[in-house]
DNA sequence: GACATACTACCTACTAAAAGGTAGAATAAC
DNA sequence: GTTATTCTACCTTTTAGTAGGTAGTATGTC
């Protein structure tokens, strides 16, 4: 096989693994589950990702990269900070529609069973999220689009926490409207 | 052993199981882990809880019962609704201090791997939480202690979601102050 | 262009450990 | 003596991971 196919298989494994992890948790999946879905043998996954830790690292670092690509695009397309927050919410709304949680929430819940590197990757992901949100909060307040008491840092934390919890509640009740209700209330408190 | 001891062993198993689940997730623990901590043999756990599903059901139903006891006490001790919310936050702050998440958040993340009965138990737990919060929000607004736009129902959802996310963020950063910052901002928005 | 070499992308077949769970004996309580 | 509790000793399945092989592709050398 050529390099192109190589990349496809590796990405296919990651796509599949991510979907399974988001649905069943990091301790709720096995190499067999992935192999079956991808249509390869167990050992072939070990060829690309020697052990589960490697796979975990690949998942979270890829997740961070795609997040950065997304928010860069949002920054490029959008000037209004209210609109930016709405697009951030859209990102967290994706998993809700499939009745699962985003990778970061899933890994966060399974934190104690993750290797140090995966934990560090998760921290980096949240740090990137909070940094972006904080900047949007800051600018939005300065430009009079957003209203909140306290610092932009705390508001960013509160915002992210609400989305995470909204995902959990939506899924537990198998009701996507819960996510929308919570995020609506979150936004209306910020723009009123 | 007598009935008293029986209860002790059973409760000891549940206590231990709950602590392990809250730290490692529902798919991150085994009967061996519990047995080792409790100081009994693997098979003895099966005597009380024939399978993992039974154990899960016992955990979540006990969790609901102890929640109801707690909020009943809060209602009996406290008339001010701001104070009631603070005591609710205290309940969710407990696991944060031990760098884990509460049972409901943990189970919520592992939802897809739980039996229908455990899922139903989790739903009941959240429903009880939201019902109590909604009543406090409603009363607090009526009595002029709490201020928020929108319905008490949505505000209750938002409040609970924020606490859940705050637990996840606190743990991921291994920083209990994050929980306090988020809940402070949550409260100050409600009482301003 | 032919041939040797090395690499890529998988495979089959295996291992050791751990998982959840059961049967039935031993012990303890009353 | 009966019943409740806990044990030893097992079973089956699944787990992550390894060893070694193979077909095809690329590359280098003459």
mmCIF file with all atom_site columns, N, CA and C in Angstrom, chain B residues 79-104:
data_model
loop_
_atom_site.group_PDB
_atom_site.id
_atom_site.type_symbol
_atom_site.label_atom_id
_atom_site.label_alt_id
_atom_site.label_comp_id
_atom_site.label_asym_id
_atom_site.label_entity_id
_atom_site.label_seq_id
_atom_site.pdbx_PDB_ins_code
_atom_site.Cartn_x
_atom_site.Cartn_y
_atom_site.Cartn_z
_atom_site.occupancy
_atom_site.B_iso_or_equiv
_atom_site.pdbx_formal_charge
_atom_site.auth_seq_id
_atom_site.auth_comp_id
_atom_site.auth_asym_id
_atom_site.auth_atom_id
_atom_site.pdbx_PDB_model_num
ATOM 1  N N  . UNK B 1 79  ? -34.381 28.660 55.454 1.00 0.00 ? 79  UNK B N  1
ATOM 2  C CA . UNK B 1 79  ? -35.553 29.262 54.823 1.00 0.00 ? 79  UNK B CA 1
ATOM 3  C C  . UNK B 1 79  ? -35.144 30.123 53.633 1.00 0.00 ? 79  UNK B C  1
ATOM 4  N N  . UNK B 1 80  ? -33.967 30.730 53.733 1.00 0.00 ? 80  UNK B N  1
ATOM 5  C CA . UNK B 1 80  ? -33.508 31.601 52.645 1.00 0.00 ? 80  UNK B CA 1
ATOM 6  C C  . UNK B 1 80  ? -33.064 30.767 51.443 1.00 0.00 ? 80  UNK B C  1
ATOM 7  N N  . UNK B 1 81  ? -33.564 31.125 50.267 1.00 0.00 ? 81  UNK B N  1
ATOM 8  C CA . UNK B 1 81  ? -33.297 30.321 49.079 1.00 0.00 ? 81  UNK B CA 1
ATOM 9  C C  . UNK B 1 81  ? -31.878 30.488 48.539 1.00 0.00 ? 81  UNK B C  1
ATOM 10 N N  . UNK B 1 82  ? -31.265 31.632 48.803 1.00 0.00 ? 82  UNK B N  1
ATOM 11 C CA . UNK B 1 82  ? -29.853 31.815 48.431 1.00 0.00 ? 82  UNK B CA 1
ATOM 12 C C  . UNK B 1 82  ? -29.001 30.823 49.239 1.00 0.00 ? 82  UNK B C  1
ATOM 13 N N  . UNK B 1 83  ? -29.328 30.738 50.508 1.00 0.00 ? 83  UNK B N  1
ATOM 14 C CA . UNK B 1 83  ? -28.613 29.819 51.395 1.00 0.00 ? 83  UNK B CA 1
ATOM 15 C C  . UNK B 1 83  ? -28.840 28.356 50.968 1.00 0.00 ? 83  UNK B C  1
ATOM 16 N N  . UNK B 1 84  ? -30.036 28.067 50.510 1.00 0.00 ? 84  UNK B N  1
ATOM 17 C CA . UNK B 1 84  ? -30.335 26.710 50.036 1.00 0.00 ? 84  UNK B CA 1
ATOM 18 C C  . UNK B 1 84  ? -29.451 26.349 48.840 1.00 0.00 ? 84  UNK B C  1
ATOM 19 N N  . UNK B 1 85  ? -29.314 27.290 47.923 1.00 0.00 ? 85  UNK B N  1
ATOM 20 C CA . UNK B 1 85  ? -28.458 27.041 46.753 1.00 0.00 ? 85  UNK B CA 1
ATOM 21 C C  . UNK B 1 85  ? -27.011 26.823 47.176 1.00 0.00 ? 85  UNK B C  1
ATOM 22 N N  . UNK B 1 86  ? -26.574 27.604 48.143 1.00 0.00 ? 86  UNK B N  1
ATOM 23 C CA . UNK B 1 86  ? -25.200 27.443 48.640 1.00 0.00 ? 86  UNK B CA 1
ATOM 24 C C  . UNK B 1 86  ? -24.978 26.045 49.204 1.00 0.00 ? 86  UNK B C  1
ATOM 25 N N  . UNK B 1 87  ? -25.971 25.539 49.889 1.00 0.00 ? 87  UNK B N  1
ATOM 26 C CA . UNK B 1 87  ? -25.843 24.195 50.468 1.00 0.00 ? 87  UNK B CA 1
ATOM 27 C C  . UNK B 1 87  ? -25.888 23.120 49.387 1.00 0.00 ? 87  UNK B C  1
ATOM 28 N N  . UNK B 1 88  ? -26.625 23.420 48.329 1.00 0.00 ? 88  UNK B N  1
ATOM 29 C CA . UNK B 1 88  ? -26.637 22.495 47.178 1.00 0.00 ? 88  UNK B CA 1
ATOM 30 C C  . UNK B 1 88  ? -25.250 22.456 46.547 1.00 0.00 ? 88  UNK B C  1
ATOM 31 N N  . UNK B 1 89  ? -24.652 23.613 46.400 1.00 0.00 ? 89  UNK B N  1
ATOM 32 C CA . UNK B 1 89  ? -23.291 23.694 45.842 1.00 0.00 ? 89  UNK B CA 1
ATOM 33 C C  . UNK B 1 89  ? -22.315 22.908 46.715 1.00 0.00 ? 89  UNK B C  1
ATOM 34 N N  . UNK B 1 90  ? -22.501 23.021 48.012 1.00 0.00 ? 90  UNK B N  1
ATOM 35 C CA . UNK B 1 90  ? -21.640 22.301 48.962 1.00 0.00 ? 90  UNK B CA 1
ATOM 36 C C  . UNK B 1 90  ? -21.668 20.794 48.697 1.00 0.00 ? 90  UNK B C  1
ATOM 37 N N  . UNK B 1 91  ? -22.865 20.324 48.376 1.00 0.00 ? 91  UNK B N  1
ATOM 38 C CA . UNK B 1 91  ? -23.026 18.896 48.074 1.00 0.00 ? 91  UNK B CA 1
ATOM 39 C C  . UNK B 1 91  ? -22.172 18.489 46.873 1.00 0.00 ? 91  UNK B C  1
ATOM 40 N N  . UNK B 1 92  ? -22.172 19.314 45.862 1.00 0.00 ? 92  UNK B N  1
ATOM 41 C CA . UNK B 1 92  ? -21.404 19.030 44.643 1.00 0.00 ? 92  UNK B CA 1
ATOM 42 C C  . UNK B 1 92  ? -19.926 19.373 44.805 1.00 0.00 ? 92  UNK B C  1
ATOM 43 N N  . UNK B 1 93  ? -19.612 20.092 45.859 1.00 0.00 ? 93  UNK B N  1
ATOM 44 C CA . UNK B 1 93  ? -18.214 20.443 46.108 1.00 0.00 ? 93  UNK B CA 1
ATOM 45 C C  . UNK B 1 93  ? -17.444 19.292 46.762 1.00 0.00 ? 93  UNK B C  1
ATOM 46 N N  . UNK B 1 94  ? -18.174 18.410 47.425 1.00 0.00 ? 94  UNK B N  1
ATOM 47 C CA . UNK B 1 94  ? -17.535 17.286 48.114 1.00 0.00 ? 94  UNK B CA 1
ATOM 48 C C  . UNK B 1 94  ? -16.562 16.498 47.243 1.00 0.00 ? 94  UNK B C  1
ATOM 49 N N  . UNK B 1 95  ? -17.053 15.919 46.144 1.00 0.00 ? 95  UNK B N  1
ATOM 50 C CA . UNK B 1 95  ? -16.166 15.129 45.280 1.00 0.00 ? 95  UNK B CA 1
ATOM 51 C C  . UNK B 1 95  ? -14.979 15.938 44.730 1.00 0.00 ? 95  UNK B C  1
ATOM 52 N N  . UNK B 1 96  ? -15.221 17.236 44.505 1.00 0.00 ? 96  UNK B N  1
ATOM 53 C CA . UNK B 1 96  ? -14.165 18.095 43.952 1.00 0.00 ? 96  UNK B CA 1
ATOM 54 C C  . UNK B 1 96  ? -12.932 18.080 44.848 1.00 0.00 ? 96  UNK B C  1
ATOM 55 N N  . UNK B 1 97  ? -13.183 18.090 46.172 1.00 0.00 ? 97  UNK B N  1
ATOM 56 C CA . UNK B 1 97  ? -12.072 18.114 47.124 1.00 0.00 ? 97  UNK B CA 1
ATOM 57 C C  . UNK B 1 97  ? -11.233 16.840 47.062 1.00 0.00 ? 97  UNK B C  1
ATOM 58 N N  . UNK B 1 98  ? -11.833 15.771 46.571 1.00 0.00 ? 98  UNK B N  1
ATOM 59 C CA . UNK B 1 98  ? -11.076 14.510 46.439 1.00 0.00 ? 98  UNK B CA 1
ATOM 60 C C  . UNK B 1 98  ? -10.671 14.274 44.989 1.00 0.00 ? 98  UNK B C  1
ATOM 61 N N  . UNK B 1 99  ? -10.740 15.330 44.198 1.00 0.00 ? 99  UNK B N  1
ATOM 62 C CA . UNK B 1 99  ? -10.334 15.267 42.795 1.00 0.00 ? 99  UNK B CA 1
ATOM 63 C C  . UNK B 1 99  ? -11.032 14.159 42.026 1.00 0.00 ? 99  UNK B C  1
ATOM 64 N N  . UNK B 1 100 ? -12.338 14.032 42.295 1.00 0.00 ? 100 UNK B N  1
ATOM 65 C CA . UNK B 1 100 ? -13.118 13.143 41.441 1.00 0.00 ? 100 UNK B CA 1
ATOM 66 C C  . UNK B 1 100 ? -14.446 13.817 41.122 1.00 0.00 ? 100 UNK B C  1
ATOM 67 N N  . UNK B 1 101 ? -15.319 13.137 40.425 1.00 0.00 ? 101 UNK B N  1
ATOM 68 C CA . UNK B 1 101 ? -16.623 13.717 40.093 1.00 0.00 ? 101 UNK B CA 1
ATOM 69 C C  . UNK B 1 101 ? -17.694 12.963 40.859 1.00 0.00 ? 101 UNK B C  1
ATOM 70 N N  . UNK B 1 102 ? -18.845 13.561 40.993 1.00 0.00 ? 102 UNK B N  1
ATOM 71 C CA . UNK B 1 102 ? -19.914 12.894 41.727 1.00 0.00 ? 102 UNK B CA 1
ATOM 72 C C  . UNK B 1 102 ? -20.433 11.714 40.905 1.00 0.00 ? 102 UNK B C  1
ATOM 73 N N  . UNK B 1 103 ? -21.101 10.802 41.574 1.00 0.00 ? 103 UNK B N  1
ATOM 74 C CA . UNK B 1 103 ? -21.530 9.564  40.917 1.00 0.00 ? 103 UNK B CA 1
ATOM 75 C C  . UNK B 1 103 ? -22.378 9.835  39.684 1.00 0.00 ? 103 UNK B C  1
ATOM 76 N N  . UNK B 1 104 ? -23.243 10.831 39.769 1.00 0.00 ? 104 UNK B N  1
ATOM 77 C CA . UNK B 1 104 ? -24.141 11.090 38.651 1.00 0.00 ? 104 UNK B CA 1
ATOM 78 C C  . UNK B 1 104 ? -23.391 11.573 37.412 1.00 0.00 ? 104 UNK B C  1
#
